[in-house]
Amino acid sequence: MSVDWGHVFAGRVSGMSASEIRELLKLLGRPEIISFAGGIPDPDFFPSAAVSRAYQRVFESNSGAGSALQYSISEGYAPLRDWISVYMGRSGLAIGPEEAVITSGSQQALDFIGKLLIGPGDLVAVTAPTYLGALQAFSPYEPRYVNVPMDEDGPVLAAVEAALAQKPKFLYLVPDFQNPNGITVSLERREALVAICAEAGVPIVEDAAYAELRYEGESLPPIVALDAARNGGKPANVIYCGSFSKTLVPALRVGWIVAPAEVVNRIVLMKQAGDLHTSTINQIVVHDIASEIFDSHVRRLRVQYKERRDAMIAALEEFAPQGVTWTKPEGGLFVWLELPEGIDGTSLLARAVQEFNVAFVPGSAFFADRSGKNTIRLSFSATNPERIREGIRRLCELVTLVSA
Ligand SMILES: Cc1ncc(COP(=O)(O)O)c(C=O)c1O
């Protein structure tokens, strides 16, 4: 007799499904395909020399190598947490070590937040669309979702208020150049969100993965800083997730949470149970690189990615047929297209890959209720400007064909 695994899996496993993006990425090895699908940084932009120097420094230091290869505390490497305190301080936050914990990427932070806050059947408010990886992180904890539509300034306030009236456990947001639609929550909207969520007693989970990648316009304060400004400089109602993946390198898997000490204490317990701690040596290396080049490297990234964003917007202006609209993100890695009603992004993808050698992600993947069929997400991050123009030309040719 053999095990019937389907029978043995816990009920919550039914809430877990393979990411459409990851499944798709497997198909995109063919060099003739121009892929706007991944949304990953361009490896040519990684600060590889700085990473290499940082590892060398660890191994050249007599005392350093042993402790860098050793287990370490779940809260995270103290100098890195100090660096994060100073970094967050730039936005006016006055956090101490008890309000920050290092995670293995911000993806792990989202999992811990789900574990901490969501019980089976609990409501979670998410924007529509939202980050697919957040839905994947939360869904195993068996929430129900309430969708909050967005306009060009962020989540629509009347919809947030309606969602808050249903007492969700939290509101999850990517306020800067959101993955997937590139929208940034305006300052006025941030302030309103902080006020109405505090009033309703509902926490905000702020995912700041792209906050540093701004190509134009003024930097906006993180929501956690607006929350702290109302509460003596300390986070009170917001859990903030930060990441070095988009500013330095994703492979080291280093991110962080800033939250009220009460929340951080619980997250540290989850960290102990989950993976004991984030890789000691990687935290040391990230601290070393961040101290050496964070600002100069981010400045360079902004120039490099801006060129690509501009190329994508220019190509859309040149080639897009009537009835197609797109966002013009001030930063981040994504442009969001709305196609004429009746065109389905998933069917379009199959033809795009097979006949036109161009790929993207169907927008419905980013809606908790799988709506948004006529939307698609394009990432300009890993393709050079000439290929971006050619890829957009091909995509627009296909859209013209199917809209006829
Ligand atoms: C909005 C958002 N949050 C979190 C993550 C996870 O990033 P990481 O775990 O590498 O920090 C991503 C990755 O693409 C993302 O787009």
Tab-separated table of C-alpha atoms and ligand atoms in Angstrom:
chain	number	residue	atom	x	y	z
A	1	MET	CA	0.000	0.000	0.000
A	2	SER	CA	1.280	3.476	-0.726
A	3	VAL	CA	0.476	6.839	0.771
A	4	ASP	CA	-2.369	8.805	-0.768
A	5	TRP	CA	-0.601	12.164	-0.470
A	6	GLY	CA	-3.606	14.192	-1.565
A	7	HIS	CA	-5.420	12.753	1.441
A	8	VAL	CA	-2.562	13.389	3.851
A	9	PHE	CA	-1.900	17.038	2.909
A	10	ALA	CA	-3.318	19.583	5.366
A	11	GLY	CA	-6.446	21.434	4.257
A	12	ARG	CA	-4.554	24.710	3.880
A	13	VAL	CA	-2.465	23.244	1.055
A	14	SER	CA	-5.451	23.659	-1.237
A	15	GLY	CA	-4.808	27.423	-0.941
A	16	MET	CA	-1.346	26.996	-2.450
A	17	SER	CA	-0.809	26.957	-6.183
A	18	ALA	CA	2.280	27.262	-8.347
A	19	SER	CA	3.003	30.849	-9.343
A	20	GLU	CA	2.037	31.460	-12.951
A	21	ILE	CA	5.119	33.634	-13.242
A	22	ARG	CA	7.473	30.907	-12.064
A	23	GLU	CA	5.825	28.312	-14.303
A	24	LEU	CA	6.147	30.707	-17.195
A	25	LEU	CA	9.761	31.575	-16.533
A	26	LYS	CA	10.629	27.941	-17.179
A	27	LEU	CA	9.400	28.326	-20.767
A	28	LEU	CA	11.349	31.441	-21.530
A	29	GLY	CA	14.809	30.006	-22.096
A	30	ARG	CA	14.531	30.449	-25.869
A	31	PRO	CA	16.835	33.334	-26.860
A	32	GLU	CA	14.499	34.562	-29.617
A	33	ILE	CA	11.840	35.386	-27.029
A	34	ILE	CA	11.796	38.954	-25.776
A	35	SER	CA	10.497	38.568	-22.265
A	36	PHE	CA	8.753	41.289	-20.321
A	37	ALA	CA	7.529	38.607	-17.930
A	38	GLY	CA	10.044	38.156	-15.133
A	39	GLY	CA	10.246	41.413	-13.245
A	40	ILE	CA	13.691	40.525	-11.979
A	41	PRO	CA	16.667	42.904	-11.822
A	42	ASP	CA	19.192	42.916	-14.676
A	43	PRO	CA	22.195	40.870	-13.491
A	44	ASP	CA	24.476	43.217	-15.477
A	45	PHE	CA	23.559	45.894	-12.938
A	46	PHE	CA	24.541	43.852	-9.876
A	47	PRO	CA	27.394	45.318	-7.795
A	48	SER	CA	29.377	42.097	-8.254
A	49	ALA	CA	32.792	43.605	-7.509
A	50	ALA	CA	31.527	45.038	-4.202
A	51	VAL	CA	29.992	41.648	-3.275
A	52	SER	CA	33.260	39.903	-4.080
A	53	ARG	CA	35.300	42.413	-2.029
A	54	ALA	CA	32.917	42.008	0.901
A	55	TYR	CA	33.253	38.200	0.927
A	56	GLN	CA	37.039	38.551	0.650
A	57	ARG	CA	37.100	40.876	3.631
A	58	VAL	CA	35.195	38.286	5.673
A	59	PHE	CA	37.698	35.547	4.865
A	60	GLU	CA	40.778	37.733	5.207
A	61	SER	CA	39.810	38.759	8.718
A	62	ASN	CA	41.165	36.252	11.258
A	63	SER	CA	38.376	36.554	13.742
A	64	GLY	CA	35.657	37.293	11.179
A	65	ALA	CA	35.396	34.111	9.132
A	66	GLY	CA	34.556	31.829	12.067
A	67	SER	CA	31.700	33.943	13.320
A	68	ALA	CA	30.468	34.694	9.793
A	69	LEU	CA	30.067	30.959	9.187
A	70	GLN	CA	28.485	30.327	12.585
A	71	TYR	CA	24.845	30.315	13.730
A	72	SER	CA	23.710	33.736	14.882
A	73	ILE	CA	20.782	35.408	16.637
A	74	SER	CA	17.295	35.346	15.133
A	75	GLU	CA	16.867	39.140	15.364
A	76	GLY	CA	19.669	39.600	12.840
A	77	TYR	CA	23.237	40.904	12.621
A	78	ALA	CA	23.429	43.910	14.978
A	79	PRO	CA	25.467	46.239	12.695
A	80	LEU	CA	22.991	45.602	9.862
A	81	ARG	CA	20.070	46.413	12.146
A	82	ASP	CA	21.913	49.599	13.132
A	83	TRP	CA	22.359	50.452	9.434
A	84	ILE	CA	18.627	49.905	8.935
A	85	SER	CA	17.808	52.176	11.914
A	86	VAL	CA	19.890	54.940	10.339
A	87	TYR	CA	18.348	54.286	6.902
A	88	MET	CA	14.799	54.395	8.286
A	89	GLY	CA	15.803	57.499	10.273
A	90	ARG	CA	16.213	59.336	6.961
A	91	SER	CA	12.410	59.235	6.742
A	92	GLY	CA	12.026	60.628	10.247
A	93	LEU	CA	11.533	57.318	12.046
A	94	ALA	CA	13.319	56.891	15.353
A	95	ILE	CA	13.466	53.121	15.721
A	96	GLY	CA	15.571	51.141	18.142
A	97	PRO	CA	16.863	47.579	17.689
A	98	GLU	CA	13.693	46.223	19.296
A	99	GLU	CA	11.652	47.507	16.355
A	100	ALA	CA	13.583	45.791	13.543
A	101	VAL	CA	14.206	42.181	12.585
A	102	ILE	CA	16.121	40.798	9.611
A	103	THR	CA	14.268	38.344	7.365
A	104	SER	CA	15.334	36.100	4.499
A	105	GLY	CA	14.060	38.517	1.866
A	106	SER	CA	10.817	40.427	2.234
A	107	GLN	CA	9.012	37.355	0.905
A	108	GLN	CA	9.703	35.649	4.242
A	109	ALA	CA	8.422	38.762	6.001
A	110	LEU	CA	5.108	38.373	4.158
A	111	ASP	CA	4.885	34.718	5.172
A	112	PHE	CA	5.550	35.593	8.835
A	113	ILE	CA	2.970	38.382	8.725
A	114	GLY	CA	0.436	35.916	7.338
A	115	LYS	CA	1.322	33.422	10.075
A	116	LEU	CA	1.103	36.114	12.745
A	117	LEU	CA	-2.168	37.722	11.726
A	118	ILE	CA	-4.324	35.419	9.600
A	119	GLY	CA	-6.543	32.677	10.954
A	120	PRO	CA	-8.732	30.496	8.710
A	121	GLY	CA	-11.551	32.601	7.238
A	122	ASP	CA	-10.125	35.950	8.360
A	123	LEU	CA	-10.533	38.850	5.968
A	124	VAL	CA	-7.455	40.476	4.433
A	125	ALA	CA	-7.775	43.662	2.399
A	126	VAL	CA	-5.584	43.804	-0.704
A	127	THR	CA	-5.446	46.197	-3.620
A	128	ALA	CA	-6.781	45.002	-6.961
A	129	PRO	CA	-4.346	44.271	-8.503
A	130	THR	CA	-1.736	43.323	-5.902
A	131	TYR	CA	1.625	41.538	-5.654
A	132	LEU	CA	1.062	37.905	-6.578
A	133	GLY	CA	3.764	36.738	-4.151
A	134	ALA	CA	1.826	38.326	-1.278
A	135	LEU	CA	-1.289	36.365	-2.216
A	136	GLN	CA	0.873	33.232	-2.312
A	137	ALA	CA	2.368	34.022	1.085
A	138	PHE	CA	-0.991	34.751	2.742
A	139	SER	CA	-3.194	32.116	1.121
A	140	PRO	CA	-1.846	29.069	3.048
A	141	TYR	CA	-3.212	30.745	6.209
A	142	GLU	CA	-6.659	30.487	4.619
A	143	PRO	CA	-7.871	34.095	4.498
A	144	ARG	CA	-10.753	35.506	2.498
A	145	TYR	CA	-9.788	38.559	0.507
A	146	VAL	CA	-11.566	41.853	0.156
A	147	ASN	CA	-10.379	43.664	-2.981
A	148	VAL	CA	-9.764	47.383	-3.016
A	149	PRO	CA	-9.733	48.926	-6.502
A	150	MET	CA	-7.110	51.540	-7.341
A	151	ASP	CA	-7.018	54.834	-9.229
A	152	GLU	CA	-3.874	56.730	-10.247
A	153	ASP	CA	-3.324	57.900	-6.625
A	154	GLY	CA	-3.581	54.470	-5.029
A	155	PRO	CA	-6.374	52.528	-3.350
A	156	VAL	CA	-9.745	54.240	-3.743
A	157	LEU	CA	-10.639	55.639	-0.313
A	158	ALA	CA	-14.351	54.880	-0.444
A	159	ALA	CA	-13.460	51.249	-1.209
A	160	VAL	CA	-10.910	51.175	1.625
A	161	GLU	CA	-13.569	52.495	3.982
A	162	ALA	CA	-16.028	49.849	2.819
A	163	ALA	CA	-13.349	47.183	3.333
A	164	LEU	CA	-12.457	48.519	6.800
A	165	ALA	CA	-16.119	48.347	7.789
A	166	GLN	CA	-15.779	44.565	7.386
A	167	LYS	CA	-12.914	44.548	9.936
A	168	PRO	CA	-10.120	42.908	7.946
A	169	LYS	CA	-7.044	41.733	9.880
A	170	PHE	CA	-4.886	44.134	7.845
A	171	LEU	CA	-4.589	46.125	4.623
A	172	TYR	CA	-1.664	45.060	2.436
A	173	LEU	CA	-0.144	47.654	0.111
A	174	VAL	CA	2.847	48.217	-2.174
A	175	PRO	CA	2.772	52.028	-2.109
A	176	ASP	CA	5.721	52.739	-4.413
A	177	PHE	CA	5.574	51.832	-8.121
A	178	GLN	CA	3.485	48.831	-7.249
A	179	ASN	CA	4.221	45.423	-8.662
A	180	PRO	CA	2.282	44.866	-10.918
A	181	ASN	CA	0.758	48.179	-12.083
A	182	GLY	CA	3.479	50.753	-11.353
A	183	ILE	CA	1.094	52.988	-9.374
A	184	THR	CA	2.428	55.111	-6.514
A	185	VAL	CA	0.187	56.079	-3.615
A	186	SER	CA	0.115	59.898	-3.401
A	187	LEU	CA	1.082	61.704	-0.205
A	188	GLU	CA	-2.477	62.813	0.417
A	189	ARG	CA	-3.730	59.251	-0.030
A	190	ARG	CA	-0.988	57.896	2.287
A	191	GLU	CA	-2.016	60.343	4.990
A	192	ALA	CA	-5.675	59.480	4.565
A	193	LEU	CA	-4.929	55.743	4.709
A	194	VAL	CA	-2.929	56.110	7.911
A	195	ALA	CA	-5.743	58.105	9.476
A	196	ILE	CA	-8.666	55.886	8.481
A	197	CYS	CA	-6.877	52.623	9.242
A	198	ALA	CA	-5.816	53.910	12.686
A	199	GLU	CA	-9.383	55.037	13.302
A	200	ALA	CA	-10.687	51.587	12.332
A	201	GLY	CA	-7.967	49.814	14.355
A	202	VAL	CA	-6.754	47.941	11.258
A	203	PRO	CA	-2.997	47.624	10.674
A	204	ILE	CA	-1.367	48.480	7.343
A	205	VAL	CA	1.279	46.136	5.956
A	206	GLU	CA	3.557	48.322	3.829
A	207	ASP	CA	5.707	46.483	1.286
A	208	ALA	CA	8.427	48.898	0.209
A	209	ALA	CA	10.313	46.580	-2.155
A	210	TYR	CA	10.671	49.208	-4.916
A	211	ALA	CA	10.717	52.438	-2.894
A	212	GLU	CA	14.299	53.384	-3.831
A	213	LEU	CA	13.822	52.969	-7.564
A	214	ARG	CA	12.375	56.412	-8.324
A	215	TYR	CA	13.185	57.910	-11.725
A	216	GLU	CA	11.276	61.173	-11.526
A	217	GLY	CA	9.141	63.221	-9.158
A	218	GLU	CA	9.599	63.772	-5.472
A	219	SER	CA	10.353	61.013	-2.989
A	220	LEU	CA	7.400	60.329	-0.713
A	221	PRO	CA	7.634	59.343	2.937
A	222	PRO	CA	6.940	55.690	3.684
A	223	ILE	CA	3.548	55.081	5.261
A	224	VAL	CA	5.272	53.828	8.402
A	225	ALA	CA	6.900	57.273	8.815
A	226	LEU	CA	3.514	59.024	8.583
A	227	ASP	CA	2.187	56.578	11.152
A	228	ALA	CA	5.197	57.185	13.406
A	229	ALA	CA	4.826	60.974	13.082
A	230	ARG	CA	1.411	60.617	14.736
A	231	ASN	CA	2.851	58.406	17.464
A	232	GLY	CA	5.974	60.089	18.848
A	233	GLY	CA	8.311	58.873	16.080
A	234	LYS	CA	7.591	55.161	16.644
A	235	PRO	CA	5.676	52.781	14.394
A	236	ALA	CA	2.274	52.063	15.924
A	237	ASN	CA	-0.174	50.749	13.309
A	238	VAL	CA	2.089	49.828	10.395
A	239	ILE	CA	4.269	46.806	9.656
A	240	TYR	CA	6.919	47.811	7.111
A	241	CYS	CA	8.749	45.287	4.929
A	242	GLY	CA	12.068	46.324	3.392
A	243	SER	CA	14.344	44.460	1.001
A	244	PHE	CA	17.869	44.656	-0.419
A	245	SER	CA	16.819	42.566	-3.437
A	246	LYS	CA	16.083	45.448	-5.779
A	247	THR	CA	18.746	47.847	-4.480
A	248	LEU	CA	21.712	45.469	-4.074
A	249	VAL	CA	21.207	41.787	-4.970
A	250	PRO	CA	18.329	39.339	-4.528
A	251	ALA	CA	20.421	36.175	-4.130
A	252	LEU	CA	21.734	37.062	-0.688
A	253	ARG	CA	18.108	36.927	0.535
A	254	VAL	CA	18.215	39.761	3.018
A	255	GLY	CA	15.193	41.874	3.917
A	256	TRP	CA	13.749	43.330	7.100
A	257	ILE	CA	10.640	44.191	9.056
A	258	VAL	CA	10.139	47.414	11.013
A	259	ALA	CA	7.134	47.305	13.330
A	260	PRO	CA	6.064	48.007	16.907
A	261	ALA	CA	8.267	46.056	19.366
A	262	GLU	CA	5.306	43.862	20.309
A	263	VAL	CA	5.018	42.669	16.701
A	264	VAL	CA	8.767	42.299	16.225
A	265	ASN	CA	8.997	40.102	19.359
A	266	ARG	CA	6.520	37.664	17.837
A	267	ILE	CA	8.207	37.727	14.450
A	268	VAL	CA	11.505	36.872	16.142
A	269	LEU	CA	9.843	33.769	17.613
A	270	MET	CA	8.666	32.833	14.105
A	271	LYS	CA	12.141	33.403	12.769
A	272	GLN	CA	13.516	31.016	15.415
A	273	ALA	CA	10.981	28.399	14.443
A	274	GLY	CA	11.228	29.045	10.701
A	275	ASP	CA	14.944	29.112	9.867
A	276	LEU	CA	16.713	30.163	13.113
A	277	HIS	CA	18.222	33.203	11.375
A	278	THR	CA	19.041	34.678	7.980
A	279	SER	CA	22.461	33.532	6.670
A	280	THR	CA	25.056	35.115	8.960
A	281	ILE	CA	27.664	35.638	6.271
A	282	ASN	CA	25.139	37.130	3.851
A	283	GLN	CA	23.985	39.635	6.455
A	284	ILE	CA	27.599	40.643	7.091
A	285	VAL	CA	28.213	40.989	3.361
A	286	VAL	CA	25.029	43.011	2.821
A	287	HIS	CA	25.999	45.292	5.691
A	288	ASP	CA	29.452	45.748	4.203
A	289	ILE	CA	28.157	46.532	0.683
A	290	ALA	CA	25.338	48.755	1.938
A	291	SER	CA	27.814	50.753	4.045
A	292	GLU	CA	30.172	51.064	1.093
A	293	ILE	CA	27.971	51.745	-1.926
A	294	PHE	CA	24.220	51.820	-1.173
A	295	ASP	CA	23.546	55.399	-2.232
A	296	SER	CA	25.920	55.522	-5.200
A	297	HIS	CA	24.671	52.173	-6.496
A	298	VAL	CA	21.014	53.156	-6.199
A	299	ARG	CA	21.782	56.412	-8.046
A	300	ARG	CA	23.278	54.368	-10.899
A	301	LEU	CA	20.314	51.955	-10.976
A	302	ARG	CA	17.913	54.859	-11.265
A	303	VAL	CA	19.671	56.084	-14.410
A	304	GLN	CA	19.877	52.594	-15.924
A	305	TYR	CA	16.266	51.576	-15.298
A	306	LYS	CA	14.909	55.013	-16.234
A	307	GLU	CA	16.362	54.571	-19.718
A	308	ARG	CA	14.421	51.306	-20.036
A	309	ARG	CA	11.187	52.710	-18.677
A	310	ASP	CA	11.477	55.603	-21.133
A	311	ALA	CA	12.115	53.163	-23.995
A	312	MET	CA	9.013	51.157	-23.121
A	313	ILE	CA	6.744	54.185	-22.819
A	314	ALA	CA	8.103	55.650	-26.074
A	315	ALA	CA	7.535	52.348	-27.907
A	316	LEU	CA	3.967	52.119	-26.585
A	317	GLU	CA	3.321	55.678	-27.759
A	318	GLU	CA	4.698	54.721	-31.168
A	319	PHE	CA	3.040	51.331	-31.692
A	320	ALA	CA	0.007	50.836	-29.426
A	321	PRO	CA	-3.300	50.600	-31.263
A	322	GLN	CA	-6.358	52.567	-30.170
A	323	GLY	CA	-8.137	51.224	-27.139
A	324	VAL	CA	-4.943	50.222	-25.292
A	325	THR	CA	-3.994	52.283	-22.236
A	326	TRP	CA	-0.954	52.028	-19.975
A	327	THR	CA	0.444	53.412	-16.735
A	328	LYS	CA	3.493	55.709	-16.765
A	329	PRO	CA	5.259	54.680	-13.564
A	330	GLU	CA	7.569	57.163	-11.846
A	331	GLY	CA	9.808	54.278	-10.827
A	332	GLY	CA	9.970	50.538	-10.212
A	333	LEU	CA	10.113	47.880	-12.890
A	334	PHE	CA	6.586	47.594	-14.308
A	335	VAL	CA	4.167	49.068	-16.843
A	336	TRP	CA	0.544	47.902	-16.763
A	337	LEU	CA	-1.567	47.661	-19.895
A	338	GLU	CA	-5.310	47.654	-20.180
A	339	LEU	CA	-6.415	46.073	-23.454
A	340	PRO	CA	-9.740	46.557	-25.180
A	341	GLU	CA	-12.561	44.771	-23.320
A	342	GLY	CA	-12.901	41.188	-24.535
A	343	ILE	CA	-9.177	40.541	-25.089
A	344	ASP	CA	-8.028	37.951	-22.594
A	345	GLY	CA	-4.431	38.344	-21.383
A	346	THR	CA	-3.933	34.605	-20.886
A	347	SER	CA	-5.006	33.643	-24.416
A	348	LEU	CA	-2.969	36.550	-25.757
A	349	LEU	CA	0.118	35.209	-23.964
A	350	ALA	CA	-0.105	31.826	-25.650
A	351	ARG	CA	-0.133	33.465	-29.117
A	352	ALA	CA	2.472	36.040	-28.105
A	353	VAL	CA	4.951	33.340	-27.107
A	354	GLN	CA	4.212	30.913	-29.923
A	355	GLU	CA	3.828	33.277	-32.870
A	356	PHE	CA	5.458	36.569	-31.903
A	357	ASN	CA	8.282	35.512	-29.560
A	358	VAL	CA	7.323	37.995	-26.897
A	359	ALA	CA	6.196	37.308	-23.326
A	360	PHE	CA	4.484	39.108	-20.438
A	361	VAL	CA	2.331	38.145	-17.468
A	362	PRO	CA	-1.474	38.119	-17.777
A	363	GLY	CA	-2.874	40.648	-15.327
A	364	SER	CA	-5.509	38.363	-13.819
A	365	ALA	CA	-2.703	36.584	-11.899
A	366	PHE	CA	-2.495	39.701	-9.718
A	367	PHE	CA	-6.136	39.861	-8.675
A	368	ALA	CA	-7.230	37.850	-5.639
A	369	ASP	CA	-10.494	37.126	-7.479
A	370	ARG	CA	-8.804	36.522	-10.857
A	371	SER	CA	-10.594	39.432	-12.493
A	372	GLY	CA	-8.707	41.901	-14.727
A	373	LYS	CA	-8.764	39.509	-17.692
A	374	ASN	CA	-7.996	42.296	-20.187
A	375	THR	CA	-4.872	43.509	-18.360
A	376	ILE	CA	-1.225	42.509	-18.704
A	377	ARG	CA	1.986	43.314	-16.819
A	378	LEU	CA	5.146	44.280	-18.660
A	379	SER	CA	8.520	44.508	-16.967
A	380	PHE	CA	11.218	46.624	-18.598
A	381	SER	CA	13.954	45.715	-16.100
A	382	ALA	CA	15.889	42.957	-17.819
A	383	THR	CA	15.722	43.974	-21.502
A	384	ASN	CA	17.835	46.601	-23.264
A	385	PRO	CA	16.136	49.580	-24.949
A	386	GLU	CA	16.445	48.232	-28.523
A	387	ARG	CA	14.891	44.888	-27.566
A	388	ILE	CA	12.211	46.710	-25.581
A	389	ARG	CA	11.218	48.653	-28.702
A	390	GLU	CA	11.160	45.499	-30.827
A	391	GLY	CA	9.217	43.537	-28.176
A	392	ILE	CA	6.599	46.268	-27.863
A	393	ARG	CA	6.333	46.473	-31.649
A	394	ARG	CA	5.615	42.719	-31.812
A	395	LEU	CA	3.154	42.826	-28.919
A	396	CYS	CA	1.274	45.752	-30.441
A	397	GLU	CA	1.129	43.984	-33.802
A	398	LEU	CA	-0.547	41.035	-32.092
A	399	VAL	CA	-2.967	43.247	-30.136
A	400	THR	CA	-3.872	45.093	-33.348
A	401	LEU	CA	-4.519	41.748	-35.002
A	402	VAL	CA	-6.784	40.421	-32.254
A	403	SER	CA	-8.670	43.703	-31.813
A	404	ALA	CA	-9.586	43.826	-35.511
B	1	LIG	C1	6.190	43.819	-4.120
B	1	LIG	C2	7.195	42.785	-3.768
B	1	LIG	N1	7.361	42.437	-2.490
B	1	LIG	C3	8.242	41.507	-2.108
B	1	LIG	C4	9.024	40.846	-3.037
B	1	LIG	C5	9.968	39.790	-2.561
B	1	LIG	O1	11.276	40.260	-2.584
B	1	LIG	P1	12.453	39.640	-1.746
B	1	LIG	O2	11.963	38.446	-1.012
B	1	LIG	O3	13.505	39.312	-2.740
B	1	LIG	O4	12.874	40.734	-0.807
B	1	LIG	C6	8.906	41.170	-4.386
B	1	LIG	C7	9.713	40.456	-5.387
B	1	LIG	O5	9.598	40.592	-6.568
B	1	LIG	C8	7.952	42.153	-4.766
B	1	LIG	O6	7.762	42.492	-6.044
